[in-house]
PDB file of C-alpha atoms in Angstrom:
ATOM      1  CA  UNK Y   1       0.000   0.000   0.000  1.00  0.00           C
ATOM      2  CA  UNK Y   2       2.904   2.347   0.572  1.00  0.00           C
ATOM      3  CA  UNK Y   3       3.589   2.324  -3.147  1.00  0.00           C
ATOM      4  CA  UNK Y   4       0.579   4.505  -3.963  1.00  0.00           C
ATOM      5  CA  UNK Y   5       1.751   7.333  -6.210  1.00  0.00           C
ATOM      6  CA  UNK Y   6       5.304   7.492  -4.943  1.00  0.00           C
ATOM      7  CA  UNK Y   7       6.930   8.213  -8.252  1.00  0.00           C
ATOM      8  CA  UNK Y   8       6.735   7.986 -12.018  1.00  0.00           C
ATOM      9  CA  UNK Y   9       4.484   9.836 -14.407  1.00  0.00           C
ATOM     10  CA  UNK Y  10       0.787   9.191 -13.825  1.00  0.00           C
ATOM     11  CA  UNK Y  11      -2.469  11.138 -13.712  1.00  0.00           C
ATOM     12  CA  UNK Y  12      -2.281  11.734  -9.965  1.00  0.00           C
ATOM     13  CA  UNK Y  13       1.176  13.292 -10.126  1.00  0.00           C
ATOM     14  CA  UNK Y  14       0.381  15.192 -13.325  1.00  0.00           C
ATOM     15  CA  UNK Y  15      -2.694  16.794 -11.733  1.00  0.00           C
ATOM     16  CA  UNK Y  16      -0.673  17.596  -8.638  1.00  0.00           C
ATOM     17  CA  UNK Y  17       1.894  19.502 -10.688  1.00  0.00           C
ATOM     18  CA  UNK Y  18      -0.783  21.232 -12.766  1.00  0.00           C
ATOM     19  CA  UNK Y  19      -2.743  22.505  -9.772  1.00  0.00           C
ATOM     20  CA  UNK Y  20       0.242  23.258  -7.564  1.00  0.00           C
ATOM     21  CA  UNK Y  21       2.053  24.892 -10.481  1.00  0.00           C
ATOM     22  CA  UNK Y  22      -0.532  27.677 -10.421  1.00  0.00           C
ATOM     23  CA  UNK Y  23       0.927  28.714  -7.052  1.00  0.00           C
ATOM     24  CA  UNK Y  24       4.199  29.663  -8.758  1.00  0.00           C
ATOM     25  CA  UNK Y  25       2.427  31.904 -11.238  1.00  0.00           C
ATOM     26  CA  UNK Y  26      -0.040  33.463  -8.796  1.00  0.00           C
ATOM     27  CA  UNK Y  27       0.665  36.625  -6.770  1.00  0.00           C
ATOM     28  CA  UNK Y  28       1.870  36.088  -3.225  1.00  0.00           C
ATOM     29  CA  UNK Y  29      -1.339  37.489  -1.698  1.00  0.00           C
ATOM     30  CA  UNK Y  30      -3.382  34.822  -3.502  1.00  0.00           C
ATOM     31  CA  UNK Y  31      -1.088  32.063  -2.248  1.00  0.00           C
ATOM     32  CA  UNK Y  32      -1.482  33.395   1.286  1.00  0.00           C
ATOM     33  CA  UNK Y  33      -5.267  33.558   0.928  1.00  0.00           C
ATOM     34  CA  UNK Y  34      -5.469  29.984  -0.388  1.00  0.00           C
ATOM     35  CA  UNK Y  35      -3.196  28.747   2.387  1.00  0.00           C
ATOM     36  CA  UNK Y  36      -5.308  30.389   5.094  1.00  0.00           C
ATOM     37  CA  UNK Y  37      -8.539  29.175   3.506  1.00  0.00           C
ATOM     38  CA  UNK Y  38      -7.236  25.624   3.111  1.00  0.00           C
ATOM     39  CA  UNK Y  39      -5.896  25.432   6.640  1.00  0.00           C
ATOM     40  CA  UNK Y  40      -8.582  27.220   8.661  1.00  0.00           C
ATOM     41  CA  UNK Y  41     -10.966  29.423   6.676  1.00  0.00           C
ATOM     42  CA  UNK Y  42     -13.139  26.882   4.874  1.00  0.00           C
ATOM     43  CA  UNK Y  43     -13.600  24.732   7.965  1.00  0.00           C
ATOM     44  CA  UNK Y  44     -14.612  27.841   9.904  1.00  0.00           C
ATOM     45  CA  UNK Y  45     -17.106  28.741   7.170  1.00  0.00           C
ATOM     46  CA  UNK Y  46     -18.632  25.266   7.425  1.00  0.00           C
ATOM     47  CA  UNK Y  47     -19.019  25.606  11.191  1.00  0.00           C
ATOM     48  CA  UNK Y  48     -20.747  28.950  10.668  1.00  0.00           C
ATOM     49  CA  UNK Y  49     -23.093  27.322   8.128  1.00  0.00           C
ATOM     50  CA  UNK Y  50     -24.030  24.688  10.699  1.00  0.00           C
ATOM     51  CA  UNK Y  51     -24.750  27.416  13.269  1.00  0.00           C
ATOM     52  CA  UNK Y  52     -26.809  29.353  10.722  1.00  0.00           C
ATOM     53  CA  UNK Y  53     -28.845  26.229   9.980  1.00  0.00           C
ATOM     54  CA  UNK Y  54     -29.402  25.719  13.716  1.00  0.00           C
ATOM     55  CA  UNK Y  55     -30.640  29.305  14.025  1.00  0.00           C
ATOM     56  CA  UNK Y  56     -33.188  28.778  11.262  1.00  0.00           C
ATOM     57  CA  UNK Y  57     -34.253  25.333  12.474  1.00  0.00           C
ATOM     58  CA  UNK Y  58     -35.338  26.742  15.837  1.00  0.00           C
ATOM     59  CA  UNK Y  59     -38.036  28.738  14.048  1.00  0.00           C
ATOM     60  CA  UNK Y  60     -39.694  25.621  12.604  1.00  0.00           C
ATOM     61  CA  UNK Y  61     -42.537  23.766  14.244  1.00  0.00           C
ATOM     62  CA  UNK Y  62     -41.520  21.475  17.077  1.00  0.00           C
ATOM     63  CA  UNK Y  63     -41.396  18.230  15.077  1.00  0.00           C
ATOM     64  CA  UNK Y  64     -39.454  19.668  12.138  1.00  0.00           C
ATOM     65  CA  UNK Y  65     -37.092  21.521  14.474  1.00  0.00           C
ATOM     66  CA  UNK Y  66     -36.307  18.323  16.386  1.00  0.00           C
ATOM     67  CA  UNK Y  67     -35.590  16.400  13.169  1.00  0.00           C
ATOM     68  CA  UNK Y  68     -33.348  19.126  11.772  1.00  0.00           C
ATOM     69  CA  UNK Y  69     -31.495  19.610  15.049  1.00  0.00           C
ATOM     70  CA  UNK Y  70     -30.938  15.856  15.293  1.00  0.00           C
ATOM     71  CA  UNK Y  71     -29.141  15.928  11.947  1.00  0.00           C
ATOM     72  CA  UNK Y  72     -27.145  18.976  13.038  1.00  0.00           C
ATOM     73  CA  UNK Y  73     -26.028  17.229  16.223  1.00  0.00           C
ATOM     74  CA  UNK Y  74     -24.923  14.244  14.148  1.00  0.00           C
ATOM     75  CA  UNK Y  75     -22.930  16.470  11.753  1.00  0.00           C
ATOM     76  CA  UNK Y  76     -19.977  17.390  14.027  1.00  0.00           C
ATOM     77  CA  UNK Y  77     -20.052  13.968  15.659  1.00  0.00           C
ATOM     78  CA  UNK Y  78     -19.698  12.352  12.248  1.00  0.00           C
ATOM     79  CA  UNK Y  79     -16.867  14.728  11.314  1.00  0.00           C
ATOM     80  CA  UNK Y  80     -14.983  13.799  14.473  1.00  0.00           C
ATOM     81  CA  UNK Y  81     -15.586  10.099  13.896  1.00  0.00           C
ATOM     82  CA  UNK Y  82     -14.379  10.371  10.292  1.00  0.00           C
ATOM     83  CA  UNK Y  83     -11.181  12.028  11.503  1.00  0.00           C
ATOM     84  CA  UNK Y  84     -10.655   9.191  13.984  1.00  0.00           C
ATOM     85  CA  UNK Y  85     -11.084   6.628  11.206  1.00  0.00           C
ATOM     86  CA  UNK Y  86      -8.561   8.579   9.154  1.00  0.00           C
ATOM     87  CA  UNK Y  87      -5.770   8.074  11.714  1.00  0.00           C
ATOM     88  CA  UNK Y  88      -5.310   4.283  11.396  1.00  0.00           C
ATOM     89  CA  UNK Y  89      -6.087   4.486   7.672  1.00  0.00           C
ATOM     90  CA  UNK Y  90      -3.109   6.798   7.149  1.00  0.00           C
ATOM     91  CA  UNK Y  91      -0.846   4.495   9.096  1.00  0.00           C
ATOM     92  CA  UNK Y  92      -2.034   1.484   7.118  1.00  0.00           C
ATOM     93  CA  UNK Y  93      -1.556   3.105   3.694  1.00  0.00           C
ATOM     94  CA  UNK Y  94       1.668   4.866   4.664  1.00  0.00           C
ATOM     95  CA  UNK Y  95       1.843   7.231   1.691  1.00  0.00           C
ATOM     96  CA  UNK Y  96       4.431   9.973   2.112  1.00  0.00           C
ATOM     97  CA  UNK Y  97       3.620  13.632   1.540  1.00  0.00           C
ATOM     98  CA  UNK Y  98       3.973  14.609  -2.116  1.00  0.00           C
ATOM     99  CA  UNK Y  99       6.744  17.142  -1.470  1.00  0.00           C
ATOM    100  CA  UNK Y 100       8.809  14.309   0.051  1.00  0.00           C
ATOM    101  CA  UNK Y 101       8.500  12.279  -3.144  1.00  0.00           C
ATOM    102  CA  UNK Y 102       8.546  14.885  -5.914  1.00  0.00           C
ATOM    103  CA  UNK Y 103      10.750  17.871  -6.542  1.00  0.00           C
ATOM    104  CA  UNK Y 104       9.689  21.318  -7.668  1.00  0.00           C
ATOM    105  CA  UNK Y 105       6.482  21.597  -5.641  1.00  0.00           C
ATOM    106  CA  UNK Y 106       5.484  24.917  -4.092  1.00  0.00           C
ATOM    107  CA  UNK Y 107       4.542  24.132  -0.491  1.00  0.00           C
ATOM    108  CA  UNK Y 108       2.294  26.899   0.847  1.00  0.00           C
ATOM    109  CA  UNK Y 109       1.674  25.535   4.325  1.00  0.00           C
ATOM    110  CA  UNK Y 110       4.863  26.139   6.292  1.00  0.00           C
ATOM    111  CA  UNK Y 111       3.427  24.564   9.433  1.00  0.00           C
ATOM    112  CA  UNK Y 112       1.910  21.479   7.828  1.00  0.00           C
ATOM    113  CA  UNK Y 113       3.015  19.271  10.694  1.00  0.00           C
ATOM    114  CA  UNK Y 114       0.819  21.090  13.218  1.00  0.00           C
ATOM    115  CA  UNK Y 115      -2.465  21.321  11.315  1.00  0.00           C
ATOM    116  CA  UNK Y 116      -5.659  19.279  11.556  1.00  0.00           C
ATOM    117  CA  UNK Y 117      -4.780  15.621  11.157  1.00  0.00           C
ATOM    118  CA  UNK Y 118      -1.440  16.487   9.566  1.00  0.00           C
ATOM    119  CA  UNK Y 119       1.285  13.858   9.844  1.00  0.00           C
ATOM    120  CA  UNK Y 120       4.089  12.707   7.612  1.00  0.00           C
ATOM    121  CA  UNK Y 121       1.492  10.616   5.771  1.00  0.00           C
ATOM    122  CA  UNK Y 122      -0.754  11.946   3.051  1.00  0.00           C
ATOM    123  CA  UNK Y 123      -3.632   9.544   2.341  1.00  0.00           C
ATOM    124  CA  UNK Y 124      -6.327  10.508   3.121  1.00  0.00           C
ATOM    125  CA  UNK Y 125      -6.631  14.287   3.535  1.00  0.00           C
ATOM    126  CA  UNK Y 126      -7.854  15.017   7.052  1.00  0.00           C
ATOM    127  CA  UNK Y 127      -9.017  18.535   6.188  1.00  0.00           C
ATOM    128  CA  UNK Y 128     -11.039  17.288   3.238  1.00  0.00           C
ATOM    129  CA  UNK Y 129     -12.477  14.416   5.279  1.00  0.00           C
ATOM    130  CA  UNK Y 130     -13.764  16.759   7.987  1.00  0.00           C
ATOM    131  CA  UNK Y 131     -15.014  19.330   5.481  1.00  0.00           C
ATOM    132  CA  UNK Y 132     -16.961  16.745   3.485  1.00  0.00           C
ATOM    133  CA  UNK Y 133     -18.442  15.180   6.624  1.00  0.00           C
ATOM    134  CA  UNK Y 134     -19.681  18.606   7.718  1.00  0.00           C
ATOM    135  CA  UNK Y 135     -21.048  19.350   4.251  1.00  0.00           C
ATOM    136  CA  UNK Y 136     -22.889  16.031   3.860  1.00  0.00           C
ATOM    137  CA  UNK Y 137     -24.202  16.182   7.427  1.00  0.00           C
ATOM    138  CA  UNK Y 138     -25.488  19.657   6.720  1.00  0.00           C
ATOM    139  CA  UNK Y 139     -27.132  18.330   3.547  1.00  0.00           C
ATOM    140  CA  UNK Y 140     -29.032  15.771   5.631  1.00  0.00           C
ATOM    141  CA  UNK Y 141     -30.365  18.625   7.778  1.00  0.00           C
ATOM    142  CA  UNK Y 142     -30.950  21.262   5.071  1.00  0.00           C
ATOM    143  CA  UNK Y 143     -30.659  20.656   1.331  1.00  0.00           C
ATOM    144  CA  UNK Y 144     -29.686  24.159   0.148  1.00  0.00           C
ATOM    145  CA  UNK Y 145     -27.191  24.858   2.904  1.00  0.00           C
ATOM    146  CA  UNK Y 146     -25.883  21.322   2.486  1.00  0.00           C
ATOM    147  CA  UNK Y 147     -25.131  21.909  -1.188  1.00  0.00           C
ATOM    148  CA  UNK Y 148     -23.200  25.024  -0.204  1.00  0.00           C
ATOM    149  CA  UNK Y 149     -21.338  22.980   2.390  1.00  0.00           C
ATOM    150  CA  UNK Y 150     -20.450  20.259  -0.102  1.00  0.00           C
ATOM    151  CA  UNK Y 151     -19.210  22.950  -2.489  1.00  0.00           C
ATOM    152  CA  UNK Y 152     -16.956  24.292   0.271  1.00  0.00           C
ATOM    153  CA  UNK Y 153     -15.643  20.774   0.914  1.00  0.00           C
ATOM    154  CA  UNK Y 154     -14.704  20.423  -2.759  1.00  0.00           C
ATOM    155  CA  UNK Y 155     -12.964  23.793  -2.569  1.00  0.00           C
ATOM    156  CA  UNK Y 156     -11.107  22.584   0.527  1.00  0.00           C
ATOM    157  CA  UNK Y 157      -9.755  19.627  -1.417  1.00  0.00           C
ATOM    158  CA  UNK Y 158      -8.619  21.860  -4.271  1.00  0.00           C
ATOM    159  CA  UNK Y 159      -6.837  24.145  -1.806  1.00  0.00           C
ATOM    160  CA  UNK Y 160      -4.957  21.221  -0.258  1.00  0.00           C
ATOM    161  CA  UNK Y 161      -3.603  20.153  -3.660  1.00  0.00           C
ATOM    162  CA  UNK Y 162      -2.815  23.764  -4.577  1.00  0.00           C
ATOM    163  CA  UNK Y 163      -0.854  24.055  -1.325  1.00  0.00           C
ATOM    164  CA  UNK Y 164       1.272  21.049  -2.301  1.00  0.00           C
ATOM    165  CA  UNK Y 165       0.479  18.970   0.797  1.00  0.00           C
ATOM    166  CA  UNK Y 166      -1.797  16.355  -0.799  1.00  0.00           C
ATOM    167  CA  UNK Y 167      -2.206  14.364  -3.982  1.00  0.00           C
ATOM    168  CA  UNK Y 168      -5.543  14.632  -5.805  1.00  0.00           C
ATOM    169  CA  UNK Y 169      -6.338  11.036  -4.801  1.00  0.00           C
ATOM    170  CA  UNK Y 170      -5.776  11.990  -1.144  1.00  0.00           C
ATOM    171  CA  UNK Y 171      -8.560  14.515  -1.599  1.00  0.00           C
ATOM    172  CA  UNK Y 172     -10.836  12.029  -3.386  1.00  0.00           C
ATOM    173  CA  UNK Y 173     -10.267   9.588  -0.532  1.00  0.00           C
ATOM    174  CA  UNK Y 174     -11.170  12.285   1.995  1.00  0.00           C
ATOM    175  CA  UNK Y 175     -14.362  13.158   0.141  1.00  0.00           C
ATOM    176  CA  UNK Y 176     -15.345   9.476   0.039  1.00  0.00           C
ATOM    177  CA  UNK Y 177     -14.487   8.837   3.693  1.00  0.00           C
ATOM    178  CA  UNK Y 178     -16.370  11.870   4.975  1.00  0.00           C
ATOM    179  CA  UNK Y 179     -19.441  10.989   2.897  1.00  0.00           C
ATOM    180  CA  UNK Y 180     -19.398   7.313   3.886  1.00  0.00           C
ATOM    181  CA  UNK Y 181     -19.163   7.931   7.635  1.00  0.00           C
ATOM    182  CA  UNK Y 182     -22.083  10.384   7.590  1.00  0.00           C
ATOM    183  CA  UNK Y 183     -24.454   8.403   5.373  1.00  0.00           C
ATOM    184  CA  UNK Y 184     -23.682   4.816   6.407  1.00  0.00           C
ATOM    185  CA  UNK Y 185     -24.049   5.524  10.117  1.00  0.00           C
ATOM    186  CA  UNK Y 186     -26.815   8.133   9.806  1.00  0.00           C
ATOM    187  CA  UNK Y 187     -29.829   5.782  10.258  1.00  0.00           C
ATOM    188  CA  UNK Y 188     -28.540   4.437  13.578  1.00  0.00           C
ATOM    189  CA  UNK Y 189     -27.135   7.759  14.769  1.00  0.00           C
ATOM    190  CA  UNK Y 190     -30.306   9.724  14.007  1.00  0.00           C
ATOM    191  CA  UNK Y 191     -32.483   7.085  15.658  1.00  0.00           C
ATOM    192  CA  UNK Y 192     -30.405   7.290  18.837  1.00  0.00           C
ATOM    193  CA  UNK Y 193     -30.051  11.077  18.885  1.00  0.00           C
ATOM    194  CA  UNK Y 194     -33.646  12.029  18.061  1.00  0.00           C
ATOM    195  CA  UNK Y 195     -35.143  11.044  21.460  1.00  0.00           C
ATOM    196  CA  UNK Y 196     -32.368  12.993  23.183  1.00  0.00           C
ATOM    197  CA  UNK Y 197     -33.054  16.101  21.104  1.00  0.00           C
ATOM    198  CA  UNK Y 198     -36.797  15.815  21.782  1.00  0.00           C
ATOM    199  CA  UNK Y 199     -36.104  15.500  25.513  1.00  0.00           C
ATOM    200  CA  UNK Y 200     -34.018  18.679  25.375  1.00  0.00           C
ATOM    201  CA  UNK Y 201     -36.822  20.409  23.460  1.00  0.00           C
ATOM    202  CA  UNK Y 202     -39.276  19.503  26.235  1.00  0.00           C
ATOM    203  CA  UNK Y 203     -36.953  20.782  28.949  1.00  0.00           C
ATOM    204  CA  UNK Y 204     -37.973  24.140  30.483  1.00  0.00           C
ATOM    205  CA  UNK Y 205     -34.325  25.081  30.938  1.00  0.00           C
ATOM    206  CA  UNK Y 206     -32.719  23.895  27.692  1.00  0.00           C
ATOM    207  CA  UNK Y 207     -35.703  23.833  25.362  1.00  0.00           C
ATOM    208  CA  UNK Y 208     -34.656  27.075  23.646  1.00  0.00           C
ATOM    209  CA  UNK Y 209     -31.658  25.227  22.184  1.00  0.00           C
ATOM    210  CA  UNK Y 210     -34.125  23.348  19.977  1.00  0.00           C
ATOM    211  CA  UNK Y 211     -37.052  25.730  19.546  1.00  0.00           C
ATOM    212  CA  UNK Y 212     -37.419  29.489  19.625  1.00  0.00           C
ATOM    213  CA  UNK Y 213     -39.795  31.110  22.103  1.00  0.00           C
ATOM    214  CA  UNK Y 214     -43.439  31.465  21.206  1.00  0.00           C
ATOM    215  CA  UNK Y 215     -44.121  34.598  19.189  1.00  0.00           C
ATOM    216  CA  UNK Y 216     -47.285  36.626  19.030  1.00  0.00           C
ATOM    217  CA  UNK Y 217     -49.252  35.684  15.939  1.00  0.00           C
ATOM    218  CA  UNK Y 218     -51.078  38.402  13.965  1.00  0.00           C
ATOM    219  CA  UNK Y 219     -54.869  38.206  13.855  1.00  0.00           C
ATOM    220  CA  UNK Y 220     -56.476  37.180  10.559  1.00  0.00           C
ATOM    221  CA  UNK Y 221     -57.080  40.044   8.163  1.00  0.00           C
ATOM    222  CA  UNK Y 222     -60.276  41.942   8.887  1.00  0.00           C
ATOM    223  CA  UNK Y 223     -60.381  41.309  12.639  1.00  0.00           C
ATOM    224  CA  UNK Y 224     -59.901  44.332  14.820  1.00  0.00           C
ATOM    225  CA  UNK Y 225     -57.007  44.372  17.249  1.00  0.00           C
ATOM    226  CA  UNK Y 226     -58.089  44.531  20.913  1.00  0.00           C
ATOM    227  CA  UNK Y 227     -57.692  48.006  22.360  1.00  0.00           C
ATOM    228  CA  UNK Y 228     -56.661  48.887  25.855  1.00  0.00           C
ATOM    229  CA  UNK Y 229     -59.252  51.201  27.510  1.00  0.00           C
ATOM    230  CA  UNK Y 230     -58.007  54.598  28.621  1.00  0.00           C
ATOM    231  CA  UNK Y 231     -56.755  54.931  32.173  1.00  0.00           C
ATOM    232  CA  UNK Y 232     -59.528  55.399  34.693  1.00  0.00           C
ATOM    233  CA  UNK Y 233     -62.223  54.073  32.354  1.00  0.00           C
ATOM    234  CA  UNK Y 234     -63.679  50.580  32.579  1.00  0.00           C
ATOM    235  CA  UNK Y 235     -64.351  48.533  29.518  1.00  0.00           C
ATOM    236  CA  UNK Y 236     -68.079  48.312  30.222  1.00  0.00           C
ATOM    237  CA  UNK Y 237     -68.455  52.100  30.304  1.00  0.00           C
ATOM    238  CA  UNK Y 238     -69.419  52.340  26.660  1.00  0.00           C
ATOM    239  CA  UNK Y 239     -70.994  55.402  25.133  1.00  0.00           C
ATOM    240  CA  UNK Y 240     -74.587  54.299  24.640  1.00  0.00           C
ATOM    241  CA  UNK Y 241     -75.249  57.418  22.668  1.00  0.00           C
ATOM    242  CA  UNK Y 242     -72.833  56.239  20.012  1.00  0.00           C
TER     243      UNK Y 242
END
C-alpha cells in the first residue's frame, strides 16, 4: 500500500503539478489567501453554516425543528468520527507527503506538521475528510445549505492540492471517507439522537436550544385588534349614545 503514487508519471502526479504549479504563477497574496482558507478558513465557514442552519431550524414547528437539530447534532459527531477513522487508515496506507517524493512543488503551508490531522502521511486528507463530513451532514439537515457545504468541501480539497500537501487522490479519498461515515451511520445515529433532542426540546431550561420562544401571531385580516381602555375608564363604560 505504501507504493501509492510514490513516483513515475501518472495522472495523480500530473494533476498535482498542474494545480500546484498555479501557485508559482499566482501573486503572493493569492497564495497566502489559499493557504489560510485551506488550513482554517473553509472549515470555519462550514461551522458557521451549521450554526446558521441551527438558528433557522429553531423557528420551525416542534417536530421539524427536532428532526433538523438531530441531523445537526450528528454532523460534528460524524466529522470527528471520520477524523478518527482517518488516523489508522493513514498508518495502514503509509503514503508519504507529495513534497517528500517529488521535486519542484510549491509548499504553501509552512506549518503542515501542526495542522488538523497532519502527519508525515498523506492519504487521506484530514481537512477534506472533515469538510466533506460537515457538508454532507449539513445536507441531511438542510438541502440548500448542504449543497453550499459540499461545495466548500470540494474547494477545501482543491486548496490542499494547490498548497502542495496532498495528492488529488488523497482529496478524493477524503471526500469518500467523509461521505461514507455520515451516510452509512446516519440511520442508527439519528435514531439514537432524536429522542435525546426531543427531551431537550421539552426541557424548560434547555428547550430554547431546539425551539425558539413562542411569538405573538397576527390576527387574521379583517379582525380588529383589541384596544386597551383609557386609564380610569372601565371597559363596560361604553358610550350608549354612540
